[in-house]
mmCIF file of N, CA and C in Angstrom:
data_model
loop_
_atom_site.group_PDB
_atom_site.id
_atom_site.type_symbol
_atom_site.label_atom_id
_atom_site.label_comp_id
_atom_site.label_asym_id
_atom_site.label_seq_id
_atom_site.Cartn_x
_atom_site.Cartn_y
_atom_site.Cartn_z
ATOM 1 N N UNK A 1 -2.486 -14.280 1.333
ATOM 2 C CA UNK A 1 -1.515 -13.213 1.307
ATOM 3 C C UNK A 1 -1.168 -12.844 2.745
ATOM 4 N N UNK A 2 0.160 -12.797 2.955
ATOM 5 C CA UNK A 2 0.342 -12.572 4.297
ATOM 6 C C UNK A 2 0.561 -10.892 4.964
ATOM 7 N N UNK A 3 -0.090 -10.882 5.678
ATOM 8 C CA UNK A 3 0.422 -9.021 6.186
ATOM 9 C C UNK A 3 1.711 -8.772 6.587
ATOM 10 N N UNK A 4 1.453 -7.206 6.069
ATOM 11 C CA UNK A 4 3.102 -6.853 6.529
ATOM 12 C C UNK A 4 3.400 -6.426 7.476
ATOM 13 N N UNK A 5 4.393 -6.895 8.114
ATOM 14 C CA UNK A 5 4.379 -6.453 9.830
ATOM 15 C C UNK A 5 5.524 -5.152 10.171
ATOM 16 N N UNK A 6 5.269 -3.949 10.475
ATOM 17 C CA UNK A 6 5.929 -3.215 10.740
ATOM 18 C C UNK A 6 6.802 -3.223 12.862
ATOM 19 N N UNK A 7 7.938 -2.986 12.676
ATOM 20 C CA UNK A 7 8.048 -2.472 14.088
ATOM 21 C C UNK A 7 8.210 -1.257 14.565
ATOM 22 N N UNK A 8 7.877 -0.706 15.304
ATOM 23 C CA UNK A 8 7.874 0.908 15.307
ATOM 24 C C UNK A 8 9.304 1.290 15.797
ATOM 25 N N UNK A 9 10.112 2.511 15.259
ATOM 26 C CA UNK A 9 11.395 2.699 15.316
ATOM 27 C C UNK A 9 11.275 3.569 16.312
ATOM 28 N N UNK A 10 12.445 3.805 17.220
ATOM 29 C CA UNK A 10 12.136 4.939 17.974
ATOM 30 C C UNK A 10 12.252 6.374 17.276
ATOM 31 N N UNK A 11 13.119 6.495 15.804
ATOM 32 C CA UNK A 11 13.326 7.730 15.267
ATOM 33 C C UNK A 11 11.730 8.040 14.183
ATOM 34 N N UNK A 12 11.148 7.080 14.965
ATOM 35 C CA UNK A 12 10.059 7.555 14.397
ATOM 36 C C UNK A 12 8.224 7.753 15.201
ATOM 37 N N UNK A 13 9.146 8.080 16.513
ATOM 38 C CA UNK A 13 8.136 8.438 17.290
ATOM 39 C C UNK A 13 8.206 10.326 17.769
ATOM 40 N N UNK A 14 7.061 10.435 18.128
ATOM 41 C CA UNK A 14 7.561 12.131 18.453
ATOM 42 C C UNK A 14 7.763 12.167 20.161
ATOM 43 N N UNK A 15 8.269 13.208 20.446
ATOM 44 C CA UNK A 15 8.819 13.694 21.558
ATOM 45 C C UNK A 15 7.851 13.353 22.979
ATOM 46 N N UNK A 16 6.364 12.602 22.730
ATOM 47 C CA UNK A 16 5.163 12.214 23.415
ATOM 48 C C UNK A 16 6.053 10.427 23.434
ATOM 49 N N UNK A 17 6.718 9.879 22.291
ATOM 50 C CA UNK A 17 6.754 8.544 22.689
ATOM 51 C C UNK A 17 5.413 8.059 21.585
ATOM 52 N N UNK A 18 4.619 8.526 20.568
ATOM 53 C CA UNK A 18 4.136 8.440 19.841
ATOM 54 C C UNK A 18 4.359 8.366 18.387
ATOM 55 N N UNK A 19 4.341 7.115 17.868
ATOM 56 C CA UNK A 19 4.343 7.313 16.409
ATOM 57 C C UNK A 19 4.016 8.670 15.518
ATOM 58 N N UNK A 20 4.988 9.646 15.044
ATOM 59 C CA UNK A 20 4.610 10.628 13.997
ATOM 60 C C UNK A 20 3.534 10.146 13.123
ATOM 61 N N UNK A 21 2.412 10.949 12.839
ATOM 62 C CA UNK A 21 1.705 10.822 11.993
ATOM 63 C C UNK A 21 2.000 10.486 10.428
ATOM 64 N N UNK A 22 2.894 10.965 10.238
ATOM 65 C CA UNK A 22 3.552 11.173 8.550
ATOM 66 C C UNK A 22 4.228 9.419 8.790
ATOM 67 N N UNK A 23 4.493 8.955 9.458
ATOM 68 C CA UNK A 23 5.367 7.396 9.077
ATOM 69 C C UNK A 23 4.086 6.381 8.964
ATOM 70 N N UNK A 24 2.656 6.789 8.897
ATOM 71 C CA UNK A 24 1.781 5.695 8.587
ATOM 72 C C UNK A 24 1.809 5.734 6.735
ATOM 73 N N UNK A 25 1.710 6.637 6.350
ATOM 74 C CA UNK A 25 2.387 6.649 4.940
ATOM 75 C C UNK A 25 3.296 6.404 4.270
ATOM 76 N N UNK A 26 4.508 6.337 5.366
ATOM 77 C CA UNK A 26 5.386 5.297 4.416
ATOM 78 C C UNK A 26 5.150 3.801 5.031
ATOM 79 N N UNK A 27 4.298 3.478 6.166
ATOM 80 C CA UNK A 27 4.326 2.045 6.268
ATOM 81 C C UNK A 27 3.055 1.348 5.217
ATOM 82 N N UNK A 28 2.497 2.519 4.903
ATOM 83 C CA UNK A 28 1.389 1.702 3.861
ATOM 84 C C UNK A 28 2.194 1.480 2.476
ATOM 85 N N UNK A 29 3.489 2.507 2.088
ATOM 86 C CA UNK A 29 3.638 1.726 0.924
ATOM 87 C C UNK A 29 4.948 0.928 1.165
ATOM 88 N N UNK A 30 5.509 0.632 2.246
ATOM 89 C CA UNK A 30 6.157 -0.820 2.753
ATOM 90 C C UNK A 30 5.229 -1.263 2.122
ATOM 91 N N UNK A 31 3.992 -2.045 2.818
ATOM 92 C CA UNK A 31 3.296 -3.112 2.813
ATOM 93 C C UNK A 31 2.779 -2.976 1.459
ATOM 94 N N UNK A 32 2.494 -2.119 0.707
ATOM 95 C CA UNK A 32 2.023 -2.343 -0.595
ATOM 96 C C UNK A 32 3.252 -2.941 -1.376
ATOM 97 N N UNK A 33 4.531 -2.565 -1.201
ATOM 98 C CA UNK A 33 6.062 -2.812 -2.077
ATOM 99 C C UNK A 33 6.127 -4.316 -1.478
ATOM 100 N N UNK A 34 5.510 -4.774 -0.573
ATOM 101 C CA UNK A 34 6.025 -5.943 0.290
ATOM 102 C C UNK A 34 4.572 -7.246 -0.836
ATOM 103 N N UNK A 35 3.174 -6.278 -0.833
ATOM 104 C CA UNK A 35 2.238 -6.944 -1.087
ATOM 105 C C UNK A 35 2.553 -7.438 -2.256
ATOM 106 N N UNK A 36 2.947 -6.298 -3.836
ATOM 107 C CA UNK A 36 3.169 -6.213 -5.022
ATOM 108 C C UNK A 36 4.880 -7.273 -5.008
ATOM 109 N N UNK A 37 5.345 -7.464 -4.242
ATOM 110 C CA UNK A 37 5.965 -8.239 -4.166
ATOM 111 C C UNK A 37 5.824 -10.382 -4.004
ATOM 112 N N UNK A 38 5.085 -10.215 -2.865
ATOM 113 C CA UNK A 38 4.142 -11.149 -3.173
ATOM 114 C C UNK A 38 3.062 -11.657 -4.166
ATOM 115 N N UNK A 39 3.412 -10.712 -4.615
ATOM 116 C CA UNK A 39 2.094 -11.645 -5.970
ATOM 117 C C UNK A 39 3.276 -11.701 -7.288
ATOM 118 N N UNK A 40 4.730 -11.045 -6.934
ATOM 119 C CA UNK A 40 5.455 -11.191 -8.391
ATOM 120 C C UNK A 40 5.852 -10.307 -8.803
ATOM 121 N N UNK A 41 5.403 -9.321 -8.444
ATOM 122 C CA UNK A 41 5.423 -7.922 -9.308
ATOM 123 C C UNK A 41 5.859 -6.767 -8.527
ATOM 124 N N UNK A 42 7.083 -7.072 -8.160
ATOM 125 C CA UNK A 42 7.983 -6.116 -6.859
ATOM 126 C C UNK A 42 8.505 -4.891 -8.023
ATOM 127 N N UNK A 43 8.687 -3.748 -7.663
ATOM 128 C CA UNK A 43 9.217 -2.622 -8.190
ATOM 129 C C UNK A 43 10.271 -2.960 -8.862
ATOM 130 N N UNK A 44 11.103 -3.372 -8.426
ATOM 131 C CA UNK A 44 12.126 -4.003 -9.108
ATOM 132 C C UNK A 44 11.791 -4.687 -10.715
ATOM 133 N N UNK A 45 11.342 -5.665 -10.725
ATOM 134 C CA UNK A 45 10.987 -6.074 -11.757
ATOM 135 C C UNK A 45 10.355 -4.979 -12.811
ATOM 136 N N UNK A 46 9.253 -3.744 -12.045
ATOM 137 C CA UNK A 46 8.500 -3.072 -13.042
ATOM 138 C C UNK A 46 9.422 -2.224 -13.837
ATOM 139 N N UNK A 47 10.239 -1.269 -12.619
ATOM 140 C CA UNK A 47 11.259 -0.476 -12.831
ATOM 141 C C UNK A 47 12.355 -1.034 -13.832
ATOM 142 N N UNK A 48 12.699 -2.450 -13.913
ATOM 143 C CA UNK A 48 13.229 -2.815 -14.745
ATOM 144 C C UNK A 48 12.950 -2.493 -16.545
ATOM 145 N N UNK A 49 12.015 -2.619 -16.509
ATOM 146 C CA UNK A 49 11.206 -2.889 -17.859
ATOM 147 C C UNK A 49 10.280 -1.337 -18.183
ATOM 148 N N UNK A 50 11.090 -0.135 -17.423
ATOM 149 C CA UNK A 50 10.947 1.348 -17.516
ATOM 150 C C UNK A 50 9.600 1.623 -16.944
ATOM 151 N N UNK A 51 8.734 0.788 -16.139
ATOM 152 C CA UNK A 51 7.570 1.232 -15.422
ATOM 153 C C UNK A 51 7.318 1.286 -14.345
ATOM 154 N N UNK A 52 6.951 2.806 -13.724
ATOM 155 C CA UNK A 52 6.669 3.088 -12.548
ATOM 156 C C UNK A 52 5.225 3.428 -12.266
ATOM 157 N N UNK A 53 5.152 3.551 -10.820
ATOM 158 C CA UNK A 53 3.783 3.474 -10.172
ATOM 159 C C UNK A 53 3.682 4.866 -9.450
ATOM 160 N N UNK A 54 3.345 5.993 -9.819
ATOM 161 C CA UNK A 54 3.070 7.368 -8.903
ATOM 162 C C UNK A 54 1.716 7.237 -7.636
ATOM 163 N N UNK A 55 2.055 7.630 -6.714
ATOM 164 C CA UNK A 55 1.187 8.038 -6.159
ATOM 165 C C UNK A 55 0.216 9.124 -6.677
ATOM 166 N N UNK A 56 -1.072 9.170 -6.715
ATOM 167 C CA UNK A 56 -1.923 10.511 -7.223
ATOM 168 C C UNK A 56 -2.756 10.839 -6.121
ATOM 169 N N UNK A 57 -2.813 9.782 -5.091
ATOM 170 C CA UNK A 57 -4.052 10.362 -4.034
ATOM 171 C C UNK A 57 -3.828 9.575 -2.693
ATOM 172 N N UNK A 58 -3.558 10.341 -1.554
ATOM 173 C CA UNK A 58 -3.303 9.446 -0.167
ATOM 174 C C UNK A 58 -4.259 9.897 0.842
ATOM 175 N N UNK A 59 -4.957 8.837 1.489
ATOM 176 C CA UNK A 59 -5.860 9.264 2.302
ATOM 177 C C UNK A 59 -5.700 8.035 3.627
ATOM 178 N N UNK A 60 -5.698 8.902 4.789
ATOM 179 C CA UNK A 60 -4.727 8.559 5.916
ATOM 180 C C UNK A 60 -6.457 8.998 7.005
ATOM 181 N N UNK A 61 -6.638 7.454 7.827
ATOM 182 C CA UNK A 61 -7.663 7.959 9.143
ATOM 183 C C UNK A 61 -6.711 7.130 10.151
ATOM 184 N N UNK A 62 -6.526 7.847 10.984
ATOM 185 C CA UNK A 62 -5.913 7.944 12.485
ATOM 186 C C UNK A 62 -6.721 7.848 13.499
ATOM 187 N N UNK A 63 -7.122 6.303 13.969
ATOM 188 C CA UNK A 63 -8.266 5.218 14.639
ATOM 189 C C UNK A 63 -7.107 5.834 16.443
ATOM 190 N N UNK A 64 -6.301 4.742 16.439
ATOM 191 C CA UNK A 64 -5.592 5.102 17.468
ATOM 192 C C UNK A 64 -4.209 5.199 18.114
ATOM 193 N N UNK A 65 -3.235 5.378 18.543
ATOM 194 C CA UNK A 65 -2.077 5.520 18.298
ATOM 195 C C UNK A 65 -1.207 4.857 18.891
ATOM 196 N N UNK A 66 0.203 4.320 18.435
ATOM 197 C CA UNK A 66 1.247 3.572 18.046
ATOM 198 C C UNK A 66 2.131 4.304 18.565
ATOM 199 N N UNK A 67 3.236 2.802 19.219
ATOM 200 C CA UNK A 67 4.428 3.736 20.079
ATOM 201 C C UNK A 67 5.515 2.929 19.423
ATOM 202 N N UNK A 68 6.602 3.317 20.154
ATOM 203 C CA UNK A 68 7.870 2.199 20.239
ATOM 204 C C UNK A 68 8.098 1.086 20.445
ATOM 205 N N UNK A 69 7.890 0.154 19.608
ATOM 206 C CA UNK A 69 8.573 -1.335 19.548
ATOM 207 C C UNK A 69 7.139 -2.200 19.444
ATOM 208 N N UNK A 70 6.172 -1.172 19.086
ATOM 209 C CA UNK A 70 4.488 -1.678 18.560
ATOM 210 C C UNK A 70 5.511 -2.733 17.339
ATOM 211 N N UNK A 71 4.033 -4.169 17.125
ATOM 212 C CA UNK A 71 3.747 -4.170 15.464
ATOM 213 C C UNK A 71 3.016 -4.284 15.077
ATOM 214 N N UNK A 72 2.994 -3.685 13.856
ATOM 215 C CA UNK A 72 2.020 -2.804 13.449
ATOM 216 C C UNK A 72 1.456 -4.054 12.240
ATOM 217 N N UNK A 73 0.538 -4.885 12.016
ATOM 218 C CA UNK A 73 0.434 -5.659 11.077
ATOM 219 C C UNK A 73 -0.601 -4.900 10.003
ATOM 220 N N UNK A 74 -0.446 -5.006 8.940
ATOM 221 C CA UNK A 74 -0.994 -4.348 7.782
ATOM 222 C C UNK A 74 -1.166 -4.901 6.401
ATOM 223 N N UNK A 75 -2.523 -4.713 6.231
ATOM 224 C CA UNK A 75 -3.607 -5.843 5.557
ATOM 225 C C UNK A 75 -3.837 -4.692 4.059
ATOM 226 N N UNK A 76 -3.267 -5.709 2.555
ATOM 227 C CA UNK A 76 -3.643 -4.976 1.959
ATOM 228 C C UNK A 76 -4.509 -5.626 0.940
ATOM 229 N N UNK A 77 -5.048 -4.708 -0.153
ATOM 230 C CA UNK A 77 -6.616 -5.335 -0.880
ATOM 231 C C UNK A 77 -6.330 -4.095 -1.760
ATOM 232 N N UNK A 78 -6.997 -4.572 -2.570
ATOM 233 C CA UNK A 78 -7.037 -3.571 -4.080
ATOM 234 C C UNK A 78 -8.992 -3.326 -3.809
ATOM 235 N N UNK A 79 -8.996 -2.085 -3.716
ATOM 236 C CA UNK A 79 -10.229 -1.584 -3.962
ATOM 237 C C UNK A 79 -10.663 -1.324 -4.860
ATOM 238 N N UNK A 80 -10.260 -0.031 -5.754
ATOM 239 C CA UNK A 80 -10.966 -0.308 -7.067
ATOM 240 C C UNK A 80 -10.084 0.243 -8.033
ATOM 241 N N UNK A 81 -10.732 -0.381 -9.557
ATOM 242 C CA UNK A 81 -9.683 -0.135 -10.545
ATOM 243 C C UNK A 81 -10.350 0.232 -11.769
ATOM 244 N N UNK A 82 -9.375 1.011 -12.403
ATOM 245 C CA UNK A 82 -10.093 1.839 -13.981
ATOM 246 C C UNK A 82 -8.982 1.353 -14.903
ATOM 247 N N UNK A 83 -9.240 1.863 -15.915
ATOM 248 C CA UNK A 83 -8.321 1.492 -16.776
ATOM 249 C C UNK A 83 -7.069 1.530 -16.670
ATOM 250 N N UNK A 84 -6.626 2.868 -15.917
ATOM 251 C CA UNK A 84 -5.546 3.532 -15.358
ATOM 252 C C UNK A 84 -5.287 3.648 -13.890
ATOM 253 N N UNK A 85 -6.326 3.663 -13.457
ATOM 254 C CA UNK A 85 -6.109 4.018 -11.907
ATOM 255 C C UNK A 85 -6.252 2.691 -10.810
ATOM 256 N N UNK A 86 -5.258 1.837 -9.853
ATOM 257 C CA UNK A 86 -5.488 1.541 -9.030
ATOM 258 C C UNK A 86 -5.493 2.133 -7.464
ATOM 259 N N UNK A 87 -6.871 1.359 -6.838
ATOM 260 C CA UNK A 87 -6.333 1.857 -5.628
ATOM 261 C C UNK A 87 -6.853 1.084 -4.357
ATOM 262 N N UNK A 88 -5.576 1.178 -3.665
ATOM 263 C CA UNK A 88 -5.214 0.154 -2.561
ATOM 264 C C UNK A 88 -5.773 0.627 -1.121
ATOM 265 N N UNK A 89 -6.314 -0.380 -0.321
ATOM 266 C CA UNK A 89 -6.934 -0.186 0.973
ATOM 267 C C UNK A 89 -5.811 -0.878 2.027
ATOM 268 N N UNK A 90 -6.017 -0.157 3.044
ATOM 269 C CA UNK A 90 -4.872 -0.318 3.978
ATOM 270 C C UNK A 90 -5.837 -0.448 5.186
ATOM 271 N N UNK A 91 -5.584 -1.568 6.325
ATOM 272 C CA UNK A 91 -5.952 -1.728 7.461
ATOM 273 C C UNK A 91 -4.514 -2.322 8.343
ATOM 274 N N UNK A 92 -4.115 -1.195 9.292
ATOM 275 C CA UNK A 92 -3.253 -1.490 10.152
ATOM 276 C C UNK A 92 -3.798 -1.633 11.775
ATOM 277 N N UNK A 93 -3.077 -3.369 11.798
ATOM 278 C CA UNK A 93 -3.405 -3.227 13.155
ATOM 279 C C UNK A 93 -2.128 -3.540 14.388
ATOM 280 N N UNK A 94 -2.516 -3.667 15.643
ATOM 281 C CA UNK A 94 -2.113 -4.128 16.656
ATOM 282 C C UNK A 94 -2.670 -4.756 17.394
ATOM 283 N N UNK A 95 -2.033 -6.415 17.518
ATOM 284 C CA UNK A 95 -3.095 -7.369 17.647
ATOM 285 C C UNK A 95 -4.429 -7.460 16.817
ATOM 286 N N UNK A 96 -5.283 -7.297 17.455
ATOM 287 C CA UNK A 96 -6.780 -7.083 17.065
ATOM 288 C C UNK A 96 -7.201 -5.997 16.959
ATOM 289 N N UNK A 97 -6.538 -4.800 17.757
ATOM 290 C CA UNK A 97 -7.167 -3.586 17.515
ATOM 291 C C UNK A 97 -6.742 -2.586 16.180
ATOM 292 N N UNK A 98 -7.634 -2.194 15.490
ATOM 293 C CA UNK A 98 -7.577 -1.411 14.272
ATOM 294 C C UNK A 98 -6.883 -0.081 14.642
ATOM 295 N N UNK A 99 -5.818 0.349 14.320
ATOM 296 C CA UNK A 99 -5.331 1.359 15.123
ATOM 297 C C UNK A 99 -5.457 2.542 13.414
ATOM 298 N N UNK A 100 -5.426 2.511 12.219
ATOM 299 C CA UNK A 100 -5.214 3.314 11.408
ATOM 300 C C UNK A 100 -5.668 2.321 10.118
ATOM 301 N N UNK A 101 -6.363 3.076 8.930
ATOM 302 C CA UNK A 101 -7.054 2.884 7.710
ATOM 303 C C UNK A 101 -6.441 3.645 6.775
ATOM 304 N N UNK A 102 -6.353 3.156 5.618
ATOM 305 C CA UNK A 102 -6.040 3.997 4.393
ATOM 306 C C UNK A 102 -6.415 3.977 3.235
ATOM 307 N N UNK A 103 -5.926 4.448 2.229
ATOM 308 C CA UNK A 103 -6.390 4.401 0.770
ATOM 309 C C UNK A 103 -5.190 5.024 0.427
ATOM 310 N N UNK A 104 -4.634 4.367 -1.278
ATOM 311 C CA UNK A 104 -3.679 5.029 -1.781
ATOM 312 C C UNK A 104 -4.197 4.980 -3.279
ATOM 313 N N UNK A 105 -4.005 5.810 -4.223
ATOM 314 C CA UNK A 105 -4.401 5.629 -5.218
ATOM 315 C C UNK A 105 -3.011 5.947 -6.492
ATOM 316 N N UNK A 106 -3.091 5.058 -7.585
ATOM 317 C CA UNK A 106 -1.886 4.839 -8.295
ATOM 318 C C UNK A 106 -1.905 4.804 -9.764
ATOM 319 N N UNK A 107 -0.932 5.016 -11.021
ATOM 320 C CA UNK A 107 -1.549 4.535 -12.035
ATOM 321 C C UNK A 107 0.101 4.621 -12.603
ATOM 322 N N UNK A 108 0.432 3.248 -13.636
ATOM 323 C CA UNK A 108 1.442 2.781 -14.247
ATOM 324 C C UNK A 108 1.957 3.621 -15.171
ATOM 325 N N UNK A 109 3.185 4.172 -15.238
ATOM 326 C CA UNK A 109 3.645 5.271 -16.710
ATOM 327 C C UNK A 109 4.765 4.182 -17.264
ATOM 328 N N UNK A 110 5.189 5.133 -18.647
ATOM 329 C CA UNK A 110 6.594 3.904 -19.158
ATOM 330 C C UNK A 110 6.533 5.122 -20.044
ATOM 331 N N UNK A 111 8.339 5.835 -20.020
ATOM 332 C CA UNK A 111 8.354 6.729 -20.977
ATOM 333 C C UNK A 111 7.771 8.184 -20.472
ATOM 334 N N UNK A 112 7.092 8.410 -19.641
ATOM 335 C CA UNK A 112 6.484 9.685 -18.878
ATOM 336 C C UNK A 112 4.627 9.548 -19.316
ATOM 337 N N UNK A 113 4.470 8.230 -20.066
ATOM 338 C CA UNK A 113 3.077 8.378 -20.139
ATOM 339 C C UNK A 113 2.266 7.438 -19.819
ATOM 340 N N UNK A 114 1.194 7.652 -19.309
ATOM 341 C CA UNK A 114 -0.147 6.660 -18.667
ATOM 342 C C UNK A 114 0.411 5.068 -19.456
ATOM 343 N N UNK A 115 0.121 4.074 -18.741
ATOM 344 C CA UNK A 115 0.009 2.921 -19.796
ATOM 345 C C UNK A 115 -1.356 2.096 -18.822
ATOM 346 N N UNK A 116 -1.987 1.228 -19.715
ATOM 347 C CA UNK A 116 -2.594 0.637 -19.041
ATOM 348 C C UNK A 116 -2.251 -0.850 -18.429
ATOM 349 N N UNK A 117 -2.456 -0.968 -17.151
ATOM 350 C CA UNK A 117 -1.523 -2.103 -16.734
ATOM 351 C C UNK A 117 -1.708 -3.649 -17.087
ATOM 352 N N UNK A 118 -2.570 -3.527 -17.280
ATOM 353 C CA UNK A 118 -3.701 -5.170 -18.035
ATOM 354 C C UNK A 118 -3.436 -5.263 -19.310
ATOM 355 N N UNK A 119 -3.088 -4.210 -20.125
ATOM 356 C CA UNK A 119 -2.020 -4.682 -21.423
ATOM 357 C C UNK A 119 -0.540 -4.652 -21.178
ATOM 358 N N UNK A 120 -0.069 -3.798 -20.567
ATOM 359 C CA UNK A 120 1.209 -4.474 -20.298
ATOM 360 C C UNK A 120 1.897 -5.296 -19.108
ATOM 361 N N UNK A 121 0.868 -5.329 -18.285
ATOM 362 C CA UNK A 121 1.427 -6.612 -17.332
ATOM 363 C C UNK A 121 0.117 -7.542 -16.765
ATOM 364 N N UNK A 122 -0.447 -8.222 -18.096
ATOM 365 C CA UNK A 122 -1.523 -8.850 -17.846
ATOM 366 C C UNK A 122 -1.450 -9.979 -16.357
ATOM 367 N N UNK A 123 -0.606 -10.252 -16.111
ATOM 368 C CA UNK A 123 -0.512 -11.044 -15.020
ATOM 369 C C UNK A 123 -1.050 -10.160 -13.549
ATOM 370 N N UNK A 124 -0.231 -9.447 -14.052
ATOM 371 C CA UNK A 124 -0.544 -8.223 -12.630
ATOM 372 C C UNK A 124 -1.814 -7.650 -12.511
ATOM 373 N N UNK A 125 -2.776 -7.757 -13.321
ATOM 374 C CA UNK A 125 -3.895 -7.340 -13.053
ATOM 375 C C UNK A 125 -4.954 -9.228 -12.831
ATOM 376 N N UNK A 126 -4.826 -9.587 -13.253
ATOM 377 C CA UNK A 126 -5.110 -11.196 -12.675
ATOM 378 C C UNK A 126 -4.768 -11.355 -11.526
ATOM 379 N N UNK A 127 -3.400 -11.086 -10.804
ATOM 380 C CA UNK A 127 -3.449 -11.855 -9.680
ATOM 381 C C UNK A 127 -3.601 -10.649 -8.572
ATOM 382 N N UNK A 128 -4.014 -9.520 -9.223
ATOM 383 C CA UNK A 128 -4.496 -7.890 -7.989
ATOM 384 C C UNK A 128 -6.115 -8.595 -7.998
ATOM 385 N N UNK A 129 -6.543 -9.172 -8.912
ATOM 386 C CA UNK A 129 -8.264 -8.975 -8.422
ATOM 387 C C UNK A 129 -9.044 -10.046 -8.056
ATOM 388 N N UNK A 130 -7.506 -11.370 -7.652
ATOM 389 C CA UNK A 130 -8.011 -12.479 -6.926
ATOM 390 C C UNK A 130 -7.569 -11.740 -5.325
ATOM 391 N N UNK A 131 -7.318 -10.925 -5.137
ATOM 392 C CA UNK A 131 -7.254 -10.074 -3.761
ATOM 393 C C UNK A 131 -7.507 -8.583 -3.078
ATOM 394 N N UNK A 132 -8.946 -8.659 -4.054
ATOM 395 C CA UNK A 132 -9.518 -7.626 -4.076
ATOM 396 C C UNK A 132 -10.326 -7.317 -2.614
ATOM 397 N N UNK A 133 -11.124 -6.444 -2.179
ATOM 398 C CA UNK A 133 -11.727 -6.660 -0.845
ATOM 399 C C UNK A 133 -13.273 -7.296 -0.998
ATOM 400 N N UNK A 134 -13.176 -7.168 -2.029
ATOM 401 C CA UNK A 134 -14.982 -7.956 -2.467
ATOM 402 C C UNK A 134 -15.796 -6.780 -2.554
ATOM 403 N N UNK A 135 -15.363 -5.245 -2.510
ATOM 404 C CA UNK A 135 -16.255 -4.630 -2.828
ATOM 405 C C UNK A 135 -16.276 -4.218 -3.938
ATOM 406 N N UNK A 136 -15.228 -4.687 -4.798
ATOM 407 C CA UNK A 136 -15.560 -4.201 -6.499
ATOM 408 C C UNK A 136 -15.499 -5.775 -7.409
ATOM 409 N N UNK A 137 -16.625 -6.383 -6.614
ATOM 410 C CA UNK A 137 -16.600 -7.813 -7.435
ATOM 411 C C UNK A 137 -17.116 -7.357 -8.611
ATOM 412 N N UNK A 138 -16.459 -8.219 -9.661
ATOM 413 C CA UNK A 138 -16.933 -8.211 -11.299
ATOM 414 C C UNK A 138 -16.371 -6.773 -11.968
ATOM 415 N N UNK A 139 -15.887 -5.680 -10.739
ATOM 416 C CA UNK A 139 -15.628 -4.540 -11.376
ATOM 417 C C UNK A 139 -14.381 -5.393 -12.968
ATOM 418 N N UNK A 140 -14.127 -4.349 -14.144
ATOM 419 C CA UNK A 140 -13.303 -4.281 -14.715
ATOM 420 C C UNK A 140 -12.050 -3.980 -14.474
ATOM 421 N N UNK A 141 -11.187 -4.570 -14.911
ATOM 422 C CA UNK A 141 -9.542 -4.098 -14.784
ATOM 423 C C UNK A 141 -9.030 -3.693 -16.156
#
């Protein structure tokens, strides 16, 4: 799976010449829309077929900081999963250095209610947990 490479915009640096804090959250779900894309299963397609993906939980650590015309490469992995709930690990870097970590947590509706995603998009849960991070080996999907 290849990472997603962000470039840093200048309308999205603050008045220091520093990446705003708030744009590492939308570059984690770039790279998740970019990841879920790569395996098949781009929004597009879900949204088609009346299913969306909410955010329920974002958790953002700020290692070190990002300027103008950085790229930002960003590594994603499915951490762990419930019947309902996935949730995605985020490692952004530059070059080699780890500059910011994340976690996003998610779960599939159709109609305004929970569905579980392994009955209705059995593929999509097969090819999320051949790219898992290895810390929820054997977990259930």
């Amino acid at each position: 799976m290849s990472p997603y490479i962000h470039k840093v915009k200048y309308y999205e640096c603050d008045p220091m010449g520093i990446t705003h804090h708030s744009n590492y959250v939308r570059f984690m779900e770039e790279a998740r829309v970019d990841f879920l894309d790569q395996l098949g299963y781009g929004f597009e397609k879900m949204e088609a077929e009346g299913v969306v993906s909410p955010v329920l939980n974002i958790n953002v650590k700020y290692i070190k900081p990002s300027k103008f015309q950085d790229e930002i490469s960003i590594s994603v992995c499915l951490e762990k999963t419930s019947a309902l709930k996935y949730t995605f690990h985020y490692v952004m870097k530059i070059g080699e250095t780890t500059i910011c970590t994340g976690e996003s947590i998610h779960c599939f509706m159709e109609n305004g209610r929970p569905v579980v995603a392994e009955k209705r998009f059995p593929g999509l849960a097969e090819a999320l947990g051949k790219f898992s991070d290895g810390r929820i080996a054997g977990a259930e999907i």
